[in-house]
CSV table of C-alpha atoms in Angstrom, one decimal:
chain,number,residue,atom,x,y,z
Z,24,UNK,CA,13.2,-86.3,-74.6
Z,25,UNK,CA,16.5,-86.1,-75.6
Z,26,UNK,CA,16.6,-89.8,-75.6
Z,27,UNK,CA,13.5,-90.2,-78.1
Z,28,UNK,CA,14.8,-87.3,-80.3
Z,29,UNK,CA,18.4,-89.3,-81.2
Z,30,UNK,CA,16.2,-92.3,-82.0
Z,31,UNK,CA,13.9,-90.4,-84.6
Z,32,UNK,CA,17.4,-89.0,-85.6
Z,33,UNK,CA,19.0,-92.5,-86.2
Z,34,UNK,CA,16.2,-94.0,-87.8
Z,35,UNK,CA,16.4,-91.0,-89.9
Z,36,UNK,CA,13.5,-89.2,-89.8
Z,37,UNK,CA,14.9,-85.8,-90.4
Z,38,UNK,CA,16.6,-86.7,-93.4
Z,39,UNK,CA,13.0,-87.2,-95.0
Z,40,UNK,CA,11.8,-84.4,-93.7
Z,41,UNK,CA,14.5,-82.0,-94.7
Z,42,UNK,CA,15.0,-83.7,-97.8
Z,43,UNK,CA,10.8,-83.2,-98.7
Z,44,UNK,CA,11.1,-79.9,-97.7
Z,45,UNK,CA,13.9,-79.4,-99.8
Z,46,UNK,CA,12.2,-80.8,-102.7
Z,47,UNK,CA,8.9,-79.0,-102.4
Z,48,UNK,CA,11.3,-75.7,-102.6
Z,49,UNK,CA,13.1,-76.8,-105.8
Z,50,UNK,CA,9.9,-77.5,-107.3
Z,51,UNK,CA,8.6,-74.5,-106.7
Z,52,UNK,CA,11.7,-72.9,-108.1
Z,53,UNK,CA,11.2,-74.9,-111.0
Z,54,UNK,CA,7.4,-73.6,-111.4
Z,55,UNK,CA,8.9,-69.8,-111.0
Z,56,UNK,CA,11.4,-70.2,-113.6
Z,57,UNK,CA,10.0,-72.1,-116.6
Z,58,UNK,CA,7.4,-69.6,-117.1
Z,59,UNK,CA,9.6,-66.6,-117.3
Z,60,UNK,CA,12.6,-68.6,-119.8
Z,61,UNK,CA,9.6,-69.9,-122.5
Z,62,UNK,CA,7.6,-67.5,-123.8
Z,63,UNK,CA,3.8,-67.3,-123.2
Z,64,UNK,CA,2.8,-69.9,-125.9
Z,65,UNK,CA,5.5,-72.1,-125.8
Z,66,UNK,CA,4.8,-72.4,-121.8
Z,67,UNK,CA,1.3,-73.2,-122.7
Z,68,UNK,CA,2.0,-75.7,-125.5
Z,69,UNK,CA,4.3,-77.4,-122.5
Z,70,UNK,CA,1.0,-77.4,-120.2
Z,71,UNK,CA,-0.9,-78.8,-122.6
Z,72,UNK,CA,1.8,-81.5,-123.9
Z,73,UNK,CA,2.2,-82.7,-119.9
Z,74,UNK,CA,-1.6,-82.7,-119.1
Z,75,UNK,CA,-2.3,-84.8,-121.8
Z,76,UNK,CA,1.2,-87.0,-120.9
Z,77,UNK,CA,-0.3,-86.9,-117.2
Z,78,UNK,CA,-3.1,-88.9,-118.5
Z,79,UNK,CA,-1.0,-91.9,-119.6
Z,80,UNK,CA,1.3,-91.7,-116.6
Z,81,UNK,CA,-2.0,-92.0,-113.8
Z,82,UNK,CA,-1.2,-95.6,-115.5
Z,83,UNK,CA,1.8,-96.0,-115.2
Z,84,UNK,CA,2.9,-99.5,-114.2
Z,85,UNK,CA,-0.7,-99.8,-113.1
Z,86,UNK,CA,0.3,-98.6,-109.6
Z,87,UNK,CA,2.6,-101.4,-109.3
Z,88,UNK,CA,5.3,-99.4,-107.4
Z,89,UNK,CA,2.7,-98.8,-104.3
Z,90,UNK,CA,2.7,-102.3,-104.0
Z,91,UNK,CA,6.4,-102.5,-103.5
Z,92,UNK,CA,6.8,-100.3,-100.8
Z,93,UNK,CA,3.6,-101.9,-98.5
Z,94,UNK,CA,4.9,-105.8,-99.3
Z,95,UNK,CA,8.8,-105.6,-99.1
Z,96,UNK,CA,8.2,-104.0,-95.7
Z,97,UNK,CA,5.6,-106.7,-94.6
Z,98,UNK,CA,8.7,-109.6,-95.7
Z,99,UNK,CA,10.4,-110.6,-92.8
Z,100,UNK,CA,14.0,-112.0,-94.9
Z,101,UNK,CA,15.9,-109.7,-97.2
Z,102,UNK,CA,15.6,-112.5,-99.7
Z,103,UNK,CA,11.5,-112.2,-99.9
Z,104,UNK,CA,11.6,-108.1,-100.1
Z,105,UNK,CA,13.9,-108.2,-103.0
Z,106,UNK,CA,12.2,-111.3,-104.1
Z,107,UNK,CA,9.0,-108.8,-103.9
Z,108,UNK,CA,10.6,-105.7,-105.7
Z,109,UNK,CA,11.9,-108.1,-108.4
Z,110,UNK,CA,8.8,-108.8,-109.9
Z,111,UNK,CA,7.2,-105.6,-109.6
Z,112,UNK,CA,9.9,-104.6,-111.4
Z,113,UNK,CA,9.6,-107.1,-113.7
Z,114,UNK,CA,5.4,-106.6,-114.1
Z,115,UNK,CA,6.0,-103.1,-114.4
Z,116,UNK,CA,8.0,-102.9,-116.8
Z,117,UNK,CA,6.2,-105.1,-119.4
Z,118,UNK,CA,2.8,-103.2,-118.2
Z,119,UNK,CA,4.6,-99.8,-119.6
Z,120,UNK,CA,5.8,-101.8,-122.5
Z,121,UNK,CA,2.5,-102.1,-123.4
Z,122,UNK,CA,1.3,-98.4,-122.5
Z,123,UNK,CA,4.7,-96.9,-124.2
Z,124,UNK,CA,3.1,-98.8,-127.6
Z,125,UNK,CA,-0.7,-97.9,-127.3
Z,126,UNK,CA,0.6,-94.1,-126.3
Z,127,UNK,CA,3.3,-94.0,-129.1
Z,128,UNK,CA,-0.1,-95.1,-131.6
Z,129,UNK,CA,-2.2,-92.8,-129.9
Z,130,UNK,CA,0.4,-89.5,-130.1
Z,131,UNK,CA,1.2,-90.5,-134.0
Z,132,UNK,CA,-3.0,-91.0,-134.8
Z,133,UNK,CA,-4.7,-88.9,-132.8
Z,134,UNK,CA,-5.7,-84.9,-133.6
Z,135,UNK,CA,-4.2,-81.9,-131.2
Z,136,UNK,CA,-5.3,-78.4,-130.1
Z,137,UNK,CA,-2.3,-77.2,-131.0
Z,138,UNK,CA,-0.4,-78.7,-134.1
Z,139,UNK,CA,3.2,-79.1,-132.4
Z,140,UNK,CA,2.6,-81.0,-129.1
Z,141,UNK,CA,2.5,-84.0,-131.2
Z,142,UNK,CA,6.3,-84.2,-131.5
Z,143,UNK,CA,6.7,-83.1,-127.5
Z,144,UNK,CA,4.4,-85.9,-127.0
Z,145,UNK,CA,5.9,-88.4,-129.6
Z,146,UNK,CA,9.4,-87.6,-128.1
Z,147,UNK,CA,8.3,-88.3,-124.5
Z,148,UNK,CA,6.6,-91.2,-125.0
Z,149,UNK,CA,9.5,-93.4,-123.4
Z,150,UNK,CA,9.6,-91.3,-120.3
Z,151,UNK,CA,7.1,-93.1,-118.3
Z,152,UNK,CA,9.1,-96.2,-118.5
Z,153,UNK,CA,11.9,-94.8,-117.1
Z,154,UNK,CA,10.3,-92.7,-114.3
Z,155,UNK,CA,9.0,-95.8,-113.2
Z,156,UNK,CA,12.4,-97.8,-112.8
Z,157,UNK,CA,13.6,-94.7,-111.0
Z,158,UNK,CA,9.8,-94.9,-108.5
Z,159,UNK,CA,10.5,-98.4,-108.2
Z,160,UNK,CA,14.5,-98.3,-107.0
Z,161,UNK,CA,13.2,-95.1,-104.9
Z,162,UNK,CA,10.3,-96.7,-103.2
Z,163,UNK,CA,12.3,-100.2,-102.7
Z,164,UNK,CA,14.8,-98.1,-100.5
Z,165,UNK,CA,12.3,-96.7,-98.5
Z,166,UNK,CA,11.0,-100.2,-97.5
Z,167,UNK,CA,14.3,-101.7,-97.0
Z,168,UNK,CA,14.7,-98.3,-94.0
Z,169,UNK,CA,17.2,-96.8,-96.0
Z,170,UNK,CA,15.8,-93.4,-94.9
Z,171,UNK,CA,19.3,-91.3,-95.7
Z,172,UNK,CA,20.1,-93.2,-99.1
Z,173,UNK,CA,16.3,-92.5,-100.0
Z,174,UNK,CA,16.3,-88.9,-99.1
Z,175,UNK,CA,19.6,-88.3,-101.0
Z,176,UNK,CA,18.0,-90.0,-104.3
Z,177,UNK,CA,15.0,-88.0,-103.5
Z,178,UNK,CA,17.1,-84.6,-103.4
Z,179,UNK,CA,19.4,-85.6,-106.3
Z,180,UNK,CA,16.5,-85.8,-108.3
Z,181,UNK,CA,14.7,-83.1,-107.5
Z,182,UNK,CA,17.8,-81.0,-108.1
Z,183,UNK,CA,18.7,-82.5,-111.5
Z,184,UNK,CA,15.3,-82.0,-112.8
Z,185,UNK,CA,14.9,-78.8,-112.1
Z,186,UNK,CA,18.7,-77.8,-113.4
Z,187,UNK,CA,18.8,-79.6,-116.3
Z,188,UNK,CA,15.2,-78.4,-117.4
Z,189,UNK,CA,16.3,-74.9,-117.0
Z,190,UNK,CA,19.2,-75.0,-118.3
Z,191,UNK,CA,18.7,-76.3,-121.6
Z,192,UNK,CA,15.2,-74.9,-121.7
Z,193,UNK,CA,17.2,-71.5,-122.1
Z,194,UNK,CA,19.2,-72.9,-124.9
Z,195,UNK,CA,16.6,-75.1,-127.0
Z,196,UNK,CA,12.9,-74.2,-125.6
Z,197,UNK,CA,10.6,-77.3,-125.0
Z,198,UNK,CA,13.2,-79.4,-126.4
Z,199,UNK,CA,15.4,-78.7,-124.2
Z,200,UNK,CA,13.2,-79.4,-121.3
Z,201,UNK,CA,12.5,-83.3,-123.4
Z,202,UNK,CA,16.1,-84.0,-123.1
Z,203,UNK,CA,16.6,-82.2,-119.2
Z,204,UNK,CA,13.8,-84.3,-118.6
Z,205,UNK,CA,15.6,-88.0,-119.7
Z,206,UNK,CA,18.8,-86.7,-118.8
Z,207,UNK,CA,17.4,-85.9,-114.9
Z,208,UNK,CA,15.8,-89.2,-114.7
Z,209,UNK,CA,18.6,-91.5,-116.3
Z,210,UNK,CA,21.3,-90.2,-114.0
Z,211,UNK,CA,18.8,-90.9,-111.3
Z,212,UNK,CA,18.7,-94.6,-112.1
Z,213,UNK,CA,22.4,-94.6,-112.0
Z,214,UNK,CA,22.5,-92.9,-108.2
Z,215,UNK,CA,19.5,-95.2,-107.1
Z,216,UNK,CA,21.5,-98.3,-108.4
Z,217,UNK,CA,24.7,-97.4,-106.6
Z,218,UNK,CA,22.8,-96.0,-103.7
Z,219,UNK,CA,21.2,-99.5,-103.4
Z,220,UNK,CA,24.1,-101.6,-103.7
Z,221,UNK,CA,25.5,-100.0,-100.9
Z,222,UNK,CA,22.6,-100.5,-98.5
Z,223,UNK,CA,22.0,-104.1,-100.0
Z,224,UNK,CA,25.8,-105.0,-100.2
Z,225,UNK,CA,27.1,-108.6,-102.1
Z,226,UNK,CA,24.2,-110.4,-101.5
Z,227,UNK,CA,21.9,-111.1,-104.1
Z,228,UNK,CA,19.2,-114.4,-103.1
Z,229,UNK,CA,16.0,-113.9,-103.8
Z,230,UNK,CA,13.3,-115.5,-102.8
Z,231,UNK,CA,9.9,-114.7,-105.4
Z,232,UNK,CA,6.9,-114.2,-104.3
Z,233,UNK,CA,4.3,-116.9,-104.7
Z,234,UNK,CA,1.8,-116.9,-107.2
Z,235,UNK,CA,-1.3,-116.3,-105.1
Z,236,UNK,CA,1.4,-113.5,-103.5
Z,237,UNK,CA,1.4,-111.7,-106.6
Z,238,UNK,CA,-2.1,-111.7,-107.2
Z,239,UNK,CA,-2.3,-109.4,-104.2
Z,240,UNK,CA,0.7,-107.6,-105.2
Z,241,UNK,CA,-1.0,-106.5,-108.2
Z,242,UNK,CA,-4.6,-106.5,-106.9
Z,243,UNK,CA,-3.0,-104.2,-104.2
Z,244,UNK,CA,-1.3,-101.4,-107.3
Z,245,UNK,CA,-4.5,-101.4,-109.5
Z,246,UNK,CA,-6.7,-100.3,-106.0
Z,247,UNK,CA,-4.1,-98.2,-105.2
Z,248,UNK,CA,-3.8,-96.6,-108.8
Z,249,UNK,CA,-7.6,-96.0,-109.2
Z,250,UNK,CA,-8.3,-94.8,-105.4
Z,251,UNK,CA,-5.5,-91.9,-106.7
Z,252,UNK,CA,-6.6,-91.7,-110.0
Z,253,UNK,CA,-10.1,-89.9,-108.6
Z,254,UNK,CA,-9.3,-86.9,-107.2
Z,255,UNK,CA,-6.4,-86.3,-109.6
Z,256,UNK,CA,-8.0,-86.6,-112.8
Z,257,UNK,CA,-9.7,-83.6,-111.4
Z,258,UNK,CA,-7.1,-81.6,-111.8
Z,259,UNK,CA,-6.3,-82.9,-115.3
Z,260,UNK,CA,-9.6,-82.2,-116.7
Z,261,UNK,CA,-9.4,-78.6,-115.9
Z,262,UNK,CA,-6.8,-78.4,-118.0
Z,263,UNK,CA,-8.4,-80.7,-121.0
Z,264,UNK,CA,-11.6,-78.4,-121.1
Z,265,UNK,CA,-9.5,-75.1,-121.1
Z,266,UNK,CA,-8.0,-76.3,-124.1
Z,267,UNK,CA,-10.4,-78.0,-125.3
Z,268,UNK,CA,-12.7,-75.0,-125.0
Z,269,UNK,CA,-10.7,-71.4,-125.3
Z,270,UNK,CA,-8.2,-73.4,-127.6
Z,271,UNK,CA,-5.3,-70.6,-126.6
Z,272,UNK,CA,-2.1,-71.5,-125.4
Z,273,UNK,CA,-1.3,-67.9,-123.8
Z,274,UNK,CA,-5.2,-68.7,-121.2
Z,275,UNK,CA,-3.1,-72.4,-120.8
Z,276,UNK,CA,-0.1,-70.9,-119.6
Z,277,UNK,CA,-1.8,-67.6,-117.2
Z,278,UNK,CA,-4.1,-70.2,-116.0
Z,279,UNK,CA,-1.0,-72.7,-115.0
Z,280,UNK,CA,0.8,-69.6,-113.3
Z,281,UNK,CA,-2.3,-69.0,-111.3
Z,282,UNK,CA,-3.4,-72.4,-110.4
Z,283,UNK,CA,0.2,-73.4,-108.9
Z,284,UNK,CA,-0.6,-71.0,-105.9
Z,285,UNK,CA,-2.7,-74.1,-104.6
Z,286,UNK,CA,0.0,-76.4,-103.7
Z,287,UNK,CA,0.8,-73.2,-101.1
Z,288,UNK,CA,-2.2,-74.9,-98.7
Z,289,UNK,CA,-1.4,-78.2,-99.8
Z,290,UNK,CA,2.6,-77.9,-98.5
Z,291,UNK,CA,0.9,-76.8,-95.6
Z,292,UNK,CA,-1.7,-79.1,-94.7
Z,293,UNK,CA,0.3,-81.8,-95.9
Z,294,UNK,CA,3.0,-81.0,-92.7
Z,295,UNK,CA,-0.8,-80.7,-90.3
Z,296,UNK,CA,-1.7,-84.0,-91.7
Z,297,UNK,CA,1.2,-85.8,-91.2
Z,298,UNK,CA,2.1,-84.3,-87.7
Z,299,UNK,CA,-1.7,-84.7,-86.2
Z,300,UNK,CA,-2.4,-88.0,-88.2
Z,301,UNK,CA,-0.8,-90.5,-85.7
Z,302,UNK,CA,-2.6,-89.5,-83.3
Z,303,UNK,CA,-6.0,-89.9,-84.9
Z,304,UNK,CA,-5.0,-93.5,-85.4
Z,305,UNK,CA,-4.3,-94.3,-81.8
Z,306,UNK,CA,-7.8,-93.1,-81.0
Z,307,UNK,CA,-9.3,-95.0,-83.8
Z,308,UNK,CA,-12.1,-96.4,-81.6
Z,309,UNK,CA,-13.1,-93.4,-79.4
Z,310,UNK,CA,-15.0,-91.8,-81.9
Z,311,UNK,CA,-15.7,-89.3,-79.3
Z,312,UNK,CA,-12.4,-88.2,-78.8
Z,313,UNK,CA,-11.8,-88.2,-82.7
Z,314,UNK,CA,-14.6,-85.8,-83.4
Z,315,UNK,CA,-13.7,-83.2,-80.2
Z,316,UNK,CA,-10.1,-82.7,-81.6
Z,317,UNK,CA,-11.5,-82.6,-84.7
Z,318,UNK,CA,-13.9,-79.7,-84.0
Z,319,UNK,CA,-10.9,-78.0,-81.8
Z,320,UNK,CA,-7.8,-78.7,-84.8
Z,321,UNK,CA,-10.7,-77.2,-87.4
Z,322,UNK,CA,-11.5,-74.2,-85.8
Z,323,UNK,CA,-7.4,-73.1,-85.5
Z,324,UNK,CA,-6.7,-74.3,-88.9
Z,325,UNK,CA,-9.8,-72.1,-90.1
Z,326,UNK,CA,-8.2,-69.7,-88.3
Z,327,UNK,CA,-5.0,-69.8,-89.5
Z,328,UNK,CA,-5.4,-70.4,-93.1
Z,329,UNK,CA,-8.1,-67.2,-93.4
Z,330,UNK,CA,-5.1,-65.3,-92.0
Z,331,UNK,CA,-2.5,-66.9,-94.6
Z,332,UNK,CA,-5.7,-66.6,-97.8
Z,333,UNK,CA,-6.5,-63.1,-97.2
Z,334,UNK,CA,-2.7,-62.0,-97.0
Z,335,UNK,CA,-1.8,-63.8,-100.1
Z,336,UNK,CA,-4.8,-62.4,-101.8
Z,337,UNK,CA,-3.9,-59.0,-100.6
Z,338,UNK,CA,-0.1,-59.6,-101.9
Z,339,UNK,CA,-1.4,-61.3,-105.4
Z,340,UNK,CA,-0.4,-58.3,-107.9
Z,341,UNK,CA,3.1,-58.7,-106.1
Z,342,UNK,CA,3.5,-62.5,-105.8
Z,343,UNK,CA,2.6,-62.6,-109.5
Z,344,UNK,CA,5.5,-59.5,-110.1
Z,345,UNK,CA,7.8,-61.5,-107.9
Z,346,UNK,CA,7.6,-64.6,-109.3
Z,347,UNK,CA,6.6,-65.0,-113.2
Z,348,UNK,CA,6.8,-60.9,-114.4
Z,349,UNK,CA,4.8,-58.3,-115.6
Z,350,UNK,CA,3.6,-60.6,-118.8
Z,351,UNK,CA,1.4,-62.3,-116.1
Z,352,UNK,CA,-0.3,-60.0,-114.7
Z,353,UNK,CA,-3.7,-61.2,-116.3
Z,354,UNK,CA,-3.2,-64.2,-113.9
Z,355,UNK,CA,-4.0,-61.7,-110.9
Z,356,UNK,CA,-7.7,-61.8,-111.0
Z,357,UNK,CA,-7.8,-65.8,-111.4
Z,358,UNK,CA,-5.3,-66.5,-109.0
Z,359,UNK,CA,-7.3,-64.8,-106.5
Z,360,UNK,CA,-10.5,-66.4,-107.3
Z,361,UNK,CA,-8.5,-69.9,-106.6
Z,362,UNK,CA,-7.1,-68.7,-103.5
Z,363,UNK,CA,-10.7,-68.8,-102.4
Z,364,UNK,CA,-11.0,-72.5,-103.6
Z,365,UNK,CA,-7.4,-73.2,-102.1
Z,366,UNK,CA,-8.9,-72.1,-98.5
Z,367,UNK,CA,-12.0,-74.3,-99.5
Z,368,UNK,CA,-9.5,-77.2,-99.7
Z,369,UNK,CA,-7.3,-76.1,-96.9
Z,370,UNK,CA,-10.5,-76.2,-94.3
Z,371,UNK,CA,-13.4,-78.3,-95.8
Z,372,UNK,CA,-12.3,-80.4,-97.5
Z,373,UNK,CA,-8.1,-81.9,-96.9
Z,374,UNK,CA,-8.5,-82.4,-92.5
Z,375,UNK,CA,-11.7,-84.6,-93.2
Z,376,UNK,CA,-11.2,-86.9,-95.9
Z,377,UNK,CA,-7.6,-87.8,-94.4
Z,378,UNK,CA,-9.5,-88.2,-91.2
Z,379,UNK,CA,-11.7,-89.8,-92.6
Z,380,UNK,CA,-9.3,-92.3,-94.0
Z,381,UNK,CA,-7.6,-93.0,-91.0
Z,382,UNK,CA,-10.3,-94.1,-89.4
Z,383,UNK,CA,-11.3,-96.9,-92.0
Z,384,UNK,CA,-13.8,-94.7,-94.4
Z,385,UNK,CA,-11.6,-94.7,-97.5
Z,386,UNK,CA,-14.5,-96.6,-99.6
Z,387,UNK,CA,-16.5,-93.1,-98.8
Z,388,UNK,CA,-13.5,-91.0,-99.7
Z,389,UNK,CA,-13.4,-93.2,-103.0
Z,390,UNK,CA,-16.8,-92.6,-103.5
Z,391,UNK,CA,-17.0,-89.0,-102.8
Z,392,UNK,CA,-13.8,-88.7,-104.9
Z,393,UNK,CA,-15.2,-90.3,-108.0
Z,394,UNK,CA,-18.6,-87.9,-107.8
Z,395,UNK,CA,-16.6,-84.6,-107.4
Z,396,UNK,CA,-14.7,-85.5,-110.1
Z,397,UNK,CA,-18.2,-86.1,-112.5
Z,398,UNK,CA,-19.9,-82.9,-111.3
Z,399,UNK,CA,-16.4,-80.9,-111.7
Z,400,UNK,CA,-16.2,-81.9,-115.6
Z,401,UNK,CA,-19.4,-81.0,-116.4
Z,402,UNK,CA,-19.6,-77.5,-114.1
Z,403,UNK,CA,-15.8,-76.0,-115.2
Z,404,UNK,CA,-17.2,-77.3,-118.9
Z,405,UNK,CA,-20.6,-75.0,-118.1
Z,406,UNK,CA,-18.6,-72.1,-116.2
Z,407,UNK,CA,-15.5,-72.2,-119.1
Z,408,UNK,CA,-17.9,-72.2,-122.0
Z,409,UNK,CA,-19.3,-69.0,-120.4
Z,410,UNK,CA,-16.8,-66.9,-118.3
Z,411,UNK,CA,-13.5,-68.6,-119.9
Z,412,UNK,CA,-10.5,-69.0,-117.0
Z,413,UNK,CA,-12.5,-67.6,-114.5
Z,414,UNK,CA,-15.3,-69.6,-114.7
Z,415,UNK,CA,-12.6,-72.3,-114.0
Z,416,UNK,CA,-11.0,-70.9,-110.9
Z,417,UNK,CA,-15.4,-70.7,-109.9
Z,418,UNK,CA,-15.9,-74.7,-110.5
Z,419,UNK,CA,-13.0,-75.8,-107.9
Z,420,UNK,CA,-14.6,-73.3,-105.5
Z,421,UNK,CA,-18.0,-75.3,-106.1
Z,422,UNK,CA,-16.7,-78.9,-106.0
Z,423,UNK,CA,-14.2,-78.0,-103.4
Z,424,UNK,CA,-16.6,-76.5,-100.6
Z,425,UNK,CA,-19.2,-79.0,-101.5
Z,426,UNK,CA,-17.3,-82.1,-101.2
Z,427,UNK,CA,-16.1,-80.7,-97.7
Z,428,UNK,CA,-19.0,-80.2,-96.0
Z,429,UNK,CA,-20.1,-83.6,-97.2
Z,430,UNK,CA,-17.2,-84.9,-95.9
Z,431,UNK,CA,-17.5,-83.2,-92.4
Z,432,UNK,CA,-21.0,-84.0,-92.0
Z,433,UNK,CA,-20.1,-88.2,-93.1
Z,434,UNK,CA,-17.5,-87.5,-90.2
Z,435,UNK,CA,-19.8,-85.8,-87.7
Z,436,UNK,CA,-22.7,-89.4,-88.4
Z,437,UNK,CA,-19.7,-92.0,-87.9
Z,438,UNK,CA,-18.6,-90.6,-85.1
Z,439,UNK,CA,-21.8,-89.3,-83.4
Z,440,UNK,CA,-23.3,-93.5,-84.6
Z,441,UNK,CA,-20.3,-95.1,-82.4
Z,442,UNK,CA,-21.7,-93.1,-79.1
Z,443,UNK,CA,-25.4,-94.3,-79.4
C-alpha cells in the first residue's frame, strides 16, 4: 500500500488532484464575487458579451489542442512529440487567425440586444488566440508527464484570472475585467514557457509529423471539437433565447447567479467519475459485471445526491444571502427549480453517458447529445416565451431527465445483448 501510494505520489498524481481542486474553488470564488462588484446590469451585459464570445471559442483552433495531448503521448522520441505540438501550434494559430478576422467582422456588422456589448466583444476578439497558446503549452506538458509543472501553470492561472478580474473589475467595471482577462492569460504564456524549458531543457530537435500524420492530427481535433460542441451549445443557447427573448440584462444576470449552482453536482460527479471510471474499463467485456455495479453505484449515488439536493434547496434563501446579496434574492425561486434539473443530471443522466463512453458507445452519446440539444432549443424557446426564467430552469429539467433514462435504458440493451 504504502509502496503503491509513493508511486501515484512520484508520478504526481496528487499534484493534479489538489491543483483541480484548487482551481474549481477559485472559480467559484470568482463566480461569488463578480456578481456582487458589477451591478446587476453591467453583470448581465458581461453574460451576455461571454455567451455570445463562447460561441466563437467552441472553435477555437478547431479543437486542435485535443489532438496534442492524445499524439505527443503516443510518440515514442522527444523529438516526434515536440515535432507533434509544433505544428498544432502552428495550425492552430493560423485557424484562429482566420476566426479572430471573421469574429472581428462579425462583432463590428452584426446587431446586439444590448447596444454596448459590441465594444466588450470588439475588445475581446483577440482573446481566443491567446487562450489557445496558453491550452496548447498547458496540454503539451501534460503529455510530456510533467504532472507538477502542469499543475503549477494550471494554479497560476486559475489564480491570476480570478485576481486580476476582480481587482480591476472594482476599479473600471467590464473593462476592467477585458484587461484582467489578457493580463491573466499573457503572464500565463510567460510561466508555461519558462515552466517548459525547464522540463524540456537545451534540446530543441524536432522531428514533424508526416503529412498523412497530420491528417489524423487534425481529423482527430475537428471530432473531438464537435463531439464537445453538442452538449455544450446547450448551455449556450439558454442563455441566447433569454436574451433573445426577455431582452433584460438584470433576468441575464439572476438567471447566471442561479444557474452556477449546477457545477455543485458536476464537481461532484466529476470526482465519482473519475474514481469509479477505471474500473469500468477493466471490465469492458463482462457486460454483466458492468451493468450490476452499475445498478449498485446508481442506487447510492441516488441516494446521496437526494440528500445533498434537498439540503441545498432547503438552504437556497441562504446560499443566495451568502454568496451574491440581498439584490439576488429573485434568483431563489429559479435556482431551486434547477437544483431539481442538477439532481436530474447528477443521477440520470452524468453515470450513464460516461459509462456509456467507456465502454465504446460514444457514437450514441454523440447522437443523443446532438437531439437533446434540438429539443432543448425549441422547449426553453416554448417555456421562456411563456413563463420567462422559469420556464428555463423547467426545459433543463425536461431534456435532462429524458436524455437519462434514454441513456440508462441504451445501457441496460448493450449490456443485457452481450449475455444472450
Amino acid at each position: 500500500m504504502k509502496n503503491g501510494i509513493r508511486l501515484i505520489k512520484e508520478k504526481g498524481f496528487f499534484h493534479i488532484i489538489i491543483s483541480s481542486s484548487l482551481v474549481k474553488v477559485i472559480s467559484f470564488i470568482s463566480a461569488m464575487f463578480l456578481p456582487r462588484v458589477l451591478s446587476k446590469t453591467d453583470y448581465g451585459v458581461l453574460v451576455y458579451v461571454d455567451n455570445i464570445r463562447n460561441y466563437f471559442l467552441m472553435f477555437n483552433a478547431l479543437g486542435i489542442t485535443n489532438a496534442t495531448l492524445r499524439y505527443c503521448v503516443q510518440e515514442e522520441s522527444e523529438e516526434e512529440k515536440r515535432g507533434v505540438f509544433l505544428y498544432s501550434l502552428r495550425k492552430g494559430l493560423i485557424i484562429d487567425l482566420i476566426l479572430f478576422i471573421g469574429s472581428l467582422i462579425f462583432f463590428l456588422c452584426a446587431d446586439f440586444q444590448f447596444q454596448s456589448s459590441r465594444l466588450y466583444l470588439v475588445l475581446m476578439s483577440a482573446l481566443p488566440i491567446l487562450v489557445f497558446i496558453y491550452e496548447d503549452l498547458q496540454l503539451y506538458l501534460r503529455a510530456l508527464f510533467a504532472n507538477r509543472e502542469y499543475s503549477i501553470l494550471s494554479f497560476s492561472y486559475s489564480a491570476l484570472m480570478v485576481i486580476a478580474q476582480i481587482v480591476l473589475a472594482i476599479t473600471s467595471g467590464i473593462l476592467g475585467i477585458i484587461g484582467g482577462r489578457y493580463i491573466a492569460v499573457i503572464i500565463s504564456i510567460v510561466v508555461a514557457i519558462v515552466l517548459l524549458k525547464s522540463v524540456e531543457g537545451k534540446n530543441k530537435k524536432f522531428i514533424y509529423p508526416s503529412k498523412d500524420k497530420q491528417k489524423q492530427i487534425f481529423k482527430f481535433g475537428v471530432v473531438m471539437m464537435l463531439t464537445n460542441m453538442s452538449s455544450y451549445v446547450m448551455q449556450l443557447n439558454e442563455t441566447f433565447i433569454l436574451s433573445w427573448v426577455l431582452n433584460d440584462e438584470e433576468d441575464l444576470a439572476v438567471y447566471k447567479v442561479a444557474a452556477y449552482i449546477l457545477t455543485i453536482s458536476l464537481f461532484v460527479m466529476q470526482a465519482i467519475i473519475t474514481f469509479i471510471f477505471p474500473y469500468f474499463i477493466k471490465h469492458i467485456d463482462d457486460k454483466k459485471w458492468i451493468w450490476k455495479n452499475f445498478k449498485k453505484l446508481s442506487a447510492i449515488n441516488f441516494g446521496g445526491m437526494l440528500i445533498i439536493h434537498i439540503i441545498l434547496i432547503w438552504c437556497t434563501p441562504f446560499i443566495i444571502w451568502l454568496l451574491y446579496g440581498e439584490k439576488y434574492y429573485d434568483a431563489i425561486p429559479i435556482m431551486r427549480i434547477l437544483l431539481v434539473a442538477s439532481f436530474g443530471q447528477a443521477v440520470f443522466r452524468m453515470l450513464p453517458g460516461n459509462i456509456l463512453a467507456g465502454i465504446g458507445e460514444e457514437k450514441f452519446n454523440l447522437r443523443v447529445n446532438i437531439i437533446s440539444m434540438i429539443v432543448h432549443f425549441i422547449i426553453d424557446y416554448v417555456c421562456v416565451s411563456n413563463y420567462g426564467l422559469l420556464g428555463s430552469a423547467v426545459a433543463l429539467i425536461i431534456v435532462y431527465y429524458f436524455s437519462g433514462i434514454i441513456m440508462i435504458l441504451h445501457l441496460r440493451n448493450v449490456c443485457k445483448k452481450s449475455q444472450i
